[in-house]
Coordinates of C-alpha atoms and ligand atoms in Angstrom, one line a residue:
M1 CA -17.3 -10.5 14.8
A2 CA -16.7 -14.1 13.7
L3 CA -16.2 -15.0 10.1
K4 CA -18.5 -17.5 8.5
N5 CA -17.0 -21.0 8.5
D6 CA -17.2 -21.3 4.7
C7 CA -15.8 -17.9 4.0
F8 CA -12.8 -19.2 2.2
A9 CA -14.5 -21.8 0.1
L10 CA -13.6 -21.6 -3.6
P11 CA -15.8 -22.8 -6.4
S12 CA -15.0 -26.5 -7.0
G13 CA -13.2 -27.6 -10.1
V14 CA -11.3 -24.4 -10.5
S15 CA -7.7 -25.1 -11.3
W16 CA -5.2 -22.3 -10.7
T17 CA -6.6 -19.0 -9.5
P18 CA -4.9 -15.8 -10.7
V19 CA -3.4 -13.7 -7.9
D20 CA -5.7 -10.8 -8.5
D21 CA -8.8 -13.0 -8.3
A22 CA -7.6 -14.6 -5.1
L23 CA -6.9 -11.1 -3.6
A24 CA -10.3 -9.8 -4.6
D25 CA -11.9 -12.8 -3.0
L26 CA -10.0 -12.4 0.2
R27 CA -10.7 -8.7 0.3
D28 CA -14.5 -9.3 -0.2
R29 CA -14.6 -12.0 2.5
L30 CA -12.7 -10.4 5.3
S31 CA -13.9 -7.7 7.7
P32 CA -12.5 -6.2 10.9
V33 CA -12.6 -8.6 13.9
T34 CA -11.1 -6.6 16.7
P35 CA -13.1 -4.8 19.4
V36 CA -13.1 -1.0 19.5
E37 CA -11.6 0.9 22.5
T38 CA -11.0 4.6 23.3
L39 CA -7.4 5.7 23.8
P40 CA -5.8 9.0 24.7
L41 CA -4.1 10.7 21.7
G42 CA -0.7 10.1 23.2
T43 CA -1.0 6.3 23.0
G44 CA -2.5 6.1 19.5
Q45 CA 0.7 5.5 17.6
G46 CA 0.3 2.5 15.3
R47 CA -3.4 1.9 16.1
V48 CA -6.2 1.8 13.5
L49 CA -9.0 4.3 13.7
A50 CA -12.4 2.7 14.1
Q51 CA -14.5 5.7 13.1
D52 CA -14.3 8.6 10.7
I53 CA -13.1 11.6 12.6
P54 CA -14.7 14.9 11.5
A55 CA -12.9 18.1 12.2
P56 CA -14.6 20.0 15.1
I57 CA -12.8 23.2 14.1
S58 CA -11.3 24.7 11.0
L59 CA -7.5 24.8 10.7
P60 CA -6.1 27.3 10.9
P61 CA -9.0 28.6 13.0
A62 CA -8.4 32.2 11.7
D63 CA -6.5 33.9 8.9
N64 CA -2.9 34.5 10.1
A65 CA 0.5 35.7 9.0
A66 CA 2.9 33.4 7.2
V67 CA 5.9 35.7 7.7
D68 CA 7.1 38.6 10.0
G69 CA 6.2 41.9 8.5
Y70 CA 3.3 44.4 8.3
A71 CA -0.4 43.6 7.9
L72 CA -2.5 45.9 5.6
A73 CA -5.5 46.0 3.4
H74 CA -4.6 45.3 -0.2
T75 CA -7.1 48.1 -1.2
S76 CA -4.6 50.6 0.4
L77 CA -2.1 50.0 -2.3
T78 CA -1.6 51.6 -5.7
P79 CA -0.8 49.5 -8.7
E80 CA 2.5 51.3 -9.3
G81 CA 5.0 53.5 -7.5
E82 CA 6.3 53.4 -4.0
Q83 CA 3.8 52.6 -1.3
H84 CA 3.6 54.6 1.9
L85 CA 1.5 53.5 4.8
A86 CA 1.1 54.9 8.3
L87 CA 2.1 52.5 11.0
R88 CA -0.4 51.9 13.8
E89 CA 0.9 51.5 17.3
G90 CA 0.9 48.0 18.8
R91 CA 1.4 44.7 17.1
A92 CA -0.1 41.4 16.3
V93 CA 1.8 38.4 17.8
A94 CA 1.0 34.7 17.7
G95 CA -1.2 34.1 20.8
A96 CA -1.8 37.9 21.3
P97 CA -3.9 39.4 18.5
F98 CA -3.9 43.1 17.6
D99 CA -6.9 44.8 19.3
G100 CA -8.4 47.2 16.9
M101 CA -9.3 47.9 13.3
V102 CA -6.7 48.8 10.8
G103 CA -7.9 51.4 8.4
N104 CA -7.2 52.2 4.8
G105 CA -3.8 53.6 4.3
E106 CA -2.5 52.0 7.5
A107 CA -0.4 49.0 8.5
V108 CA 0.4 47.2 11.7
R109 CA 3.4 45.2 12.8
I110 CA 2.7 41.5 12.6
L111 CA 4.7 38.3 13.4
T112 CA 4.4 34.8 12.0
G113 CA 1.3 32.9 13.2
A114 CA -0.5 36.0 14.5
V115 CA -4.2 36.4 13.6
M116 CA -4.7 38.9 10.8
P117 CA -6.0 42.1 12.4
D118 CA -9.5 43.3 11.4
G119 CA -9.3 45.3 8.2
T120 CA -6.2 43.5 6.9
D121 CA -5.8 40.8 4.3
S122 CA -2.2 40.9 3.2
V123 CA 1.3 41.0 4.7
V124 CA 4.3 42.8 3.3
M125 CA 7.4 41.0 4.6
D126 CA 10.2 42.6 6.7
E127 CA 12.8 42.1 3.9
D128 CA 10.8 44.2 1.5
V129 CA 10.1 47.1 3.8
E130 CA 11.9 50.3 4.9
R131 CA 10.7 51.6 8.2
D132 CA 10.7 55.3 8.7
G133 CA 9.5 56.3 12.1
N134 CA 5.7 55.9 12.1
A135 CA 5.5 55.0 8.4
I136 CA 6.6 52.2 6.2
R137 CA 7.7 52.3 2.5
F138 CA 7.9 49.5 0.0
G139 CA 7.6 48.8 -3.7
S140 CA 4.5 48.0 -5.7
G141 CA 3.3 44.5 -6.7
L142 CA 2.2 42.9 -3.5
K143 CA -0.5 40.3 -4.4
P144 CA -3.9 40.4 -2.6
G145 CA -3.7 38.0 0.3
A146 CA 0.1 37.9 0.1
N147 CA 1.9 36.1 3.0
S148 CA -1.3 35.3 4.8
R149 CA -2.7 31.8 5.6
K150 CA -6.4 31.4 5.2
A151 CA -8.7 30.0 7.9
G152 CA -9.6 26.4 7.0
E153 CA -6.9 26.0 4.3
D154 CA -5.6 22.9 6.0
I155 CA -9.1 21.5 6.9
R156 CA -12.6 22.9 7.3
A157 CA -14.8 22.3 10.3
G158 CA -17.1 19.3 9.5
N159 CA -14.9 17.7 6.9
I160 CA -13.5 14.3 7.6
A161 CA -10.0 14.7 9.1
L162 CA -9.2 11.0 8.9
P163 CA -11.3 8.1 7.7
A164 CA -12.0 4.9 9.7
G165 CA -9.3 2.4 8.8
T166 CA -6.4 4.8 8.9
R167 CA -3.4 3.5 10.7
L168 CA -2.0 6.3 12.9
G169 CA 1.5 7.4 12.4
P170 CA 3.2 10.7 13.2
A171 CA 1.5 12.7 10.5
E172 CA -2.0 11.4 11.4
L173 CA -1.4 12.0 15.1
A174 CA -0.4 15.6 14.3
R175 CA -3.6 16.1 12.3
L176 CA -5.8 14.8 15.1
A177 CA -3.9 16.9 17.7
S178 CA -4.1 20.0 15.5
I179 CA -7.9 19.9 15.5
G180 CA -8.1 19.2 19.3
I181 CA -9.0 15.5 19.3
A182 CA -7.9 14.1 22.6
S183 CA -9.4 10.6 22.7
L184 CA -9.4 8.2 19.8
P185 CA -11.8 5.4 18.9
V186 CA -9.4 2.7 17.8
H187 CA -9.3 -1.0 17.2
A188 CA -7.7 -3.3 19.8
P189 CA -4.5 -4.7 18.3
L190 CA -5.0 -7.8 16.2
R191 CA -3.6 -10.8 17.9
V192 CA -1.8 -13.2 15.5
A193 CA -0.6 -16.6 16.7
I194 CA 2.3 -18.0 14.7
F195 CA 3.8 -21.5 14.7
S196 CA 6.0 -23.7 12.5
T197 CA 5.4 -27.3 11.6
G198 CA 7.9 -29.9 10.6
D199 CA 9.7 -32.9 12.2
E200 CA 12.9 -31.6 10.7
L201 CA 12.9 -28.3 12.6
A202 CA 15.3 -27.5 15.4
E203 CA 15.4 -24.4 17.6
P204 CA 18.1 -21.9 17.0
G205 CA 20.5 -22.2 20.0
E206 CA 20.1 -26.0 20.2
P207 CA 22.4 -28.5 18.6
L208 CA 21.5 -29.6 15.1
L209 CA 20.9 -33.3 14.8
S210 CA 21.3 -35.2 11.6
G211 CA 18.6 -34.4 9.1
Q212 CA 17.5 -31.3 10.9
I213 CA 17.3 -27.7 9.9
Y214 CA 16.8 -24.7 12.0
D215 CA 13.3 -23.2 12.1
A216 CA 13.8 -20.0 10.1
N217 CA 10.1 -19.2 9.4
R218 CA 9.0 -18.5 12.9
A219 CA 11.4 -15.7 13.5
M220 CA 10.7 -14.4 10.0
L221 CA 6.9 -14.5 10.3
L222 CA 6.8 -13.1 13.8
A223 CA 8.9 -10.2 12.5
L224 CA 6.8 -9.8 9.4
A225 CA 3.6 -9.7 11.5
K226 CA 5.0 -7.2 14.0
A227 CA 6.0 -4.9 11.0
Q228 CA 2.3 -4.8 10.2
G229 CA 1.5 -3.3 13.6
V230 CA -0.2 -6.4 15.0
E231 CA 0.5 -8.3 18.2
A232 CA 2.5 -11.4 17.1
I233 CA 2.3 -14.3 19.5
D234 CA 4.9 -17.1 19.3
H235 CA 3.2 -20.6 19.4
G236 CA 6.4 -22.5 18.9
R237 CA 7.5 -25.4 16.7
I238 CA 5.1 -28.3 16.2
P239 CA 6.1 -31.8 15.0
D240 CA 4.3 -33.4 12.0
R241 CA 1.9 -35.4 14.2
P242 CA -1.9 -35.0 13.7
A243 CA -2.6 -34.8 17.4
A244 CA 0.1 -32.2 18.0
I245 CA -1.0 -30.1 15.1
A246 CA -4.6 -30.3 16.1
S247 CA -3.8 -29.2 19.6
A248 CA -1.6 -26.4 18.4
L249 CA -4.3 -25.2 16.0
G250 CA -6.8 -25.3 18.9
A251 CA -4.6 -23.4 21.3
A252 CA -3.7 -20.8 18.7
S253 CA -7.2 -20.2 17.6
R254 CA -8.3 -19.7 21.2
A255 CA -5.5 -17.3 22.0
A256 CA -5.6 -15.1 18.9
D257 CA -7.7 -13.4 16.3
V258 CA -5.8 -15.0 13.4
V259 CA -3.4 -18.0 13.1
I260 CA -0.5 -18.3 10.7
V261 CA 1.1 -21.6 10.3
S262 CA 4.0 -22.5 8.0
G263 CA 4.7 -25.9 6.5
G264 CA 2.5 -28.9 6.1
A265 CA -0.1 -27.1 4.2
S266 CA 0.0 -28.5 0.7
G267 CA -1.7 -31.9 1.0
G268 CA 1.2 -34.3 0.9
D269 CA 1.7 -37.4 3.2
E270 CA 3.0 -35.4 6.1
D271 CA 0.9 -32.3 5.5
H272 CA -1.3 -32.5 8.5
V273 CA -2.1 -28.8 8.8
S274 CA -4.6 -28.9 5.9
R275 CA -6.1 -32.2 7.1
E276 CA -6.5 -31.1 10.7
L277 CA -7.9 -27.8 9.6
S278 CA -10.6 -29.4 7.6
R279 CA -11.4 -31.7 10.4
M280 CA -11.6 -29.0 13.1
G281 CA -13.4 -26.3 11.1
A282 CA -13.2 -25.6 7.5
M283 CA -10.4 -25.4 5.0
A284 CA -9.9 -24.6 1.4
L285 CA -6.7 -25.2 -0.5
W286 CA -6.2 -22.1 -2.6
R287 CA -4.2 -23.1 -5.6
I288 CA -2.9 -19.8 -6.7
A289 CA -1.1 -19.2 -10.0
M290 CA 1.9 -17.6 -8.3
K291 CA 5.6 -18.3 -8.1
P292 CA 7.0 -18.7 -5.5
G293 CA 4.1 -20.2 -3.6
R294 CA 2.5 -23.5 -3.3
P295 CA -1.2 -24.0 -2.3
L296 CA -2.2 -21.8 0.5
A297 CA -4.4 -23.4 3.0
L298 CA -7.1 -21.0 4.2
G299 CA -9.4 -22.1 6.9
Q300 CA -11.2 -21.2 10.1
I301 CA -11.6 -22.7 13.5
D302 CA -14.6 -21.3 15.3
G303 CA -14.5 -18.2 13.1
V304 CA -10.8 -17.6 13.6
P305 CA -9.1 -17.4 10.2
V306 CA -6.1 -19.7 9.7
F307 CA -3.5 -19.1 7.0
G308 CA -1.4 -22.1 6.2
L309 CA 1.7 -20.8 4.4
P310 CA 4.3 -22.9 2.5
G311 CA 7.2 -24.2 4.5
N312 CA 9.8 -22.9 2.0
P313 CA 11.0 -19.7 3.7
V314 CA 11.1 -17.7 0.5
A315 CA 7.6 -18.9 -0.5
A316 CA 6.4 -18.2 3.0
F317 CA 7.8 -14.7 2.9
V318 CA 6.3 -13.8 -0.4
C319 CA 2.9 -15.4 0.4
F320 CA 2.9 -13.5 3.6
L321 CA 3.5 -10.1 1.9
I322 CA 1.1 -10.7 -1.0
F323 CA -1.8 -12.5 0.9
A324 CA -1.5 -12.5 4.6
R325 CA -0.4 -8.9 4.9
P326 CA -3.5 -7.3 3.4
A327 CA -5.7 -9.9 5.1
L328 CA -4.2 -9.0 8.5
Q329 CA -4.6 -5.2 7.8
R330 CA -8.2 -5.8 6.9
L331 CA -8.9 -8.0 10.0
A332 CA -7.2 -5.3 12.1
G333 CA -9.7 -2.7 10.9
A334 CA -7.3 -1.0 8.5
A335 CA -8.0 -0.2 4.8
W336 CA -7.0 -3.0 2.4
P337 CA -3.5 -2.1 1.4
E338 CA -2.6 -2.2 -2.3
P339 CA 1.1 -3.0 -2.9
V340 CA 3.2 0.0 -3.6
G341 CA 5.0 -0.5 -6.9
Y342 CA 6.8 1.6 -9.4
P343 CA 8.3 1.0 -12.9
L344 CA 12.0 0.4 -13.3
T345 CA 14.2 -0.8 -16.1
A346 CA 15.1 -4.5 -16.0
K347 CA 18.9 -5.0 -15.8
F348 CA 18.2 -8.7 -16.4
S349 CA 16.3 -11.1 -18.6
A350 CA 14.0 -13.7 -17.2
K351 CA 12.0 -16.6 -18.5
K352 CA 8.3 -16.2 -17.6
K353 CA 5.3 -18.2 -18.7
P354 CA 2.0 -16.3 -19.2
G355 CA -0.7 -17.7 -16.8
R356 CA 0.9 -17.0 -13.5
T357 CA 2.2 -14.1 -11.5
E358 CA 5.9 -14.3 -10.6
L359 CA 7.7 -12.4 -7.9
L360 CA 11.5 -12.1 -8.2
R361 CA 13.8 -11.1 -5.4
A362 CA 15.1 -7.8 -6.7
R363 CA 17.2 -4.8 -5.9
A364 CA 16.8 -1.3 -7.2
D365 CA 20.2 0.1 -8.5
G366 CA 19.3 3.7 -7.5
T367 CA 19.6 5.0 -11.1
G368 CA 16.3 3.7 -12.5
G369 CA 17.3 0.1 -13.0
V370 CA 16.5 -3.1 -11.1
E371 CA 18.5 -6.3 -10.8
K372 CA 17.3 -9.7 -9.8
F373 CA 18.8 -12.3 -7.5
R374 CA 21.3 -14.6 -9.2
S375 CA 19.2 -17.7 -8.6
D376 CA 15.4 -17.7 -9.1
G377 CA 12.9 -20.2 -8.0
S378 CA 15.2 -21.3 -5.2
G379 CA 14.5 -21.2 -1.6
L380 CA 17.7 -19.3 -0.6
I381 CA 17.2 -17.0 2.4
G382 CA 20.3 -15.2 1.1
G383 CA 18.1 -13.9 -1.7
L384 CA 15.7 -12.4 0.7
V385 CA 18.6 -10.7 2.5
W386 CA 20.2 -9.5 -0.7
S387 CA 16.9 -8.1 -2.1
D388 CA 15.2 -4.9 -1.2
G389 CA 12.0 -5.6 -2.9
L390 CA 10.2 -7.8 -5.4
V391 CA 9.8 -7.5 -9.1
M392 CA 6.2 -8.5 -9.9
L393 CA 5.7 -10.0 -13.3
D394 CA 1.9 -10.0 -13.8
H395 CA -0.2 -13.0 -14.8
A396 CA -0.4 -12.3 -18.5
R397 CA 3.1 -11.3 -19.3
G398 CA 5.7 -13.5 -21.1
P399 CA 9.5 -13.4 -20.7
V400 CA 11.4 -10.3 -19.7
E401 CA 14.1 -8.9 -22.0
E402 CA 16.8 -6.7 -20.5
G403 CA 15.8 -3.0 -20.9
E404 CA 12.1 -3.7 -20.5
T405 CA 10.0 -1.9 -17.9
V406 CA 9.0 -4.0 -14.9
C407 CA 7.1 -3.3 -11.7
F408 CA 9.2 -3.1 -8.5
L409 CA 7.6 -3.4 -5.1
P410 CA 10.0 -2.2 -2.5
Y411 CA 9.9 -4.0 0.9
A412 CA 9.5 -0.6 2.5
G413 CA 6.1 -0.4 0.8
F414 CA 5.1 -3.5 2.8
G415 CA 6.1 -1.8 6.0
L416 CA 9.5 -3.6 6.2
T417 CA 12.8 -1.9 6.8
Ligands
AMP1 P1 6.6 -28.2 3.7 O1 5.7 -27.0 3.2 O2 6.3 -28.5 5.1 O3 6.5 -29.3 2.8 O4 8.1 -27.6 3.7 C1 8.7 -27.2 2.4 C2 10.2 -27.0 2.6 O5 10.4 -25.9 3.5 C3 10.9 -28.2 3.2 O6 12.2 -28.3 2.6 C4 11.0 -27.8 4.7 O7 12.1 -28.5 5.3 C5 11.2 -26.4 4.6 N1 10.7 -25.7 5.8 C6 9.5 -26.0 6.4 N2 9.3 -25.3 7.5 C7 10.5 -24.6 7.7 C8 10.9 -23.6 8.6 N3 10.1 -23.3 9.7 N4 12.1 -23.1 8.5 C9 12.9 -23.4 7.5 N5 12.5 -24.3 6.5 C10 11.3 -24.9 6.6
MG2 MG1 6.8 -29.9 6.4

């Protein structure tokens, strides 16, 4: 399903858009673009469900024992004193139910996972029982239903086991397997083409000429994209020439469902990405009130969304996590992910102007505190390596004093390790 070409247009005359507004806009305008296919359960890892999956059975399918012991009817017991029950011959084992009815005053041997025999509702566990030939003895106080698992306590037949948009990991695959689902309606992987722009960029492994720097963003963005469970496609390094950028944008938009470009997006003399994007399809420069981050160029070419990220690696990293990541998840058919954050105590102070969101490279100290990287506002890749998350200072807040509570977003919450 192609996006409308003006889907990223912003109202004209608006100056700096708050992060939350920009995210709400993106969220409203994006929808899944990948086709749906059916896969066997065993190959579903990492895929996104394309339909709600109702449970065809209840789980557990029948009441069953949670421990090894003796199954009985709770009505056989007296409130006080020692309990004596006659032991039936035979037993109930997982996979081989007891065949027969257990009467009042009787008990039958049962092992964990065995279906509760007819007439029983509770299990007294081995550790509490004295066996005495064909009888068992134990103390009073067993609760009704004790040590038994109820049919449907995990899920009931007909309820939604997993909703459309769920990304399938080990737990989700276990849930589907447990209710007997063998084939899965899933989205095809989202194809994301990624290239870097800049005359100054050299390829790692090649000699560095005067004035050059190595292309750090491409390796970073390919890895960031892969961590989102999408298919990341390397479209190389493109010089700052309009024709080269136009042809790279064209090739990438034909090869992929989404394009991510770094550099050249902010409207300066050598910023050909935004210009070529406007010429080839549609483009809006989103001036987002966020630090780090410069304008984001959002556009489409023949319905394929293009994200123009800042060239500065730190800004590209943060813009990817905050904007491109939820967008990719949504385009891939997954639910829009909210960032995972929790409150920690600032072990630092920081200047902060109300009126923009700031994201600091930060590290949790493991005892409830969080530190920030020694140098903020800089483009140091070392700060990305040092940090294990971002402190997010929201739009309205002012400076941070040491000891105040701040919101920490661990990289793990963005799917990174
Ligand atoms: P730009 O957004 O193209 O103006 O680039 C902003 C800054 O980021 C400049 O200092 C660029 O040299 C640097 N930069 C751009 N692309 C990359 C890249 N792929 N790897 C490392 N640094 C980059
Ligand atoms: Mg550049």
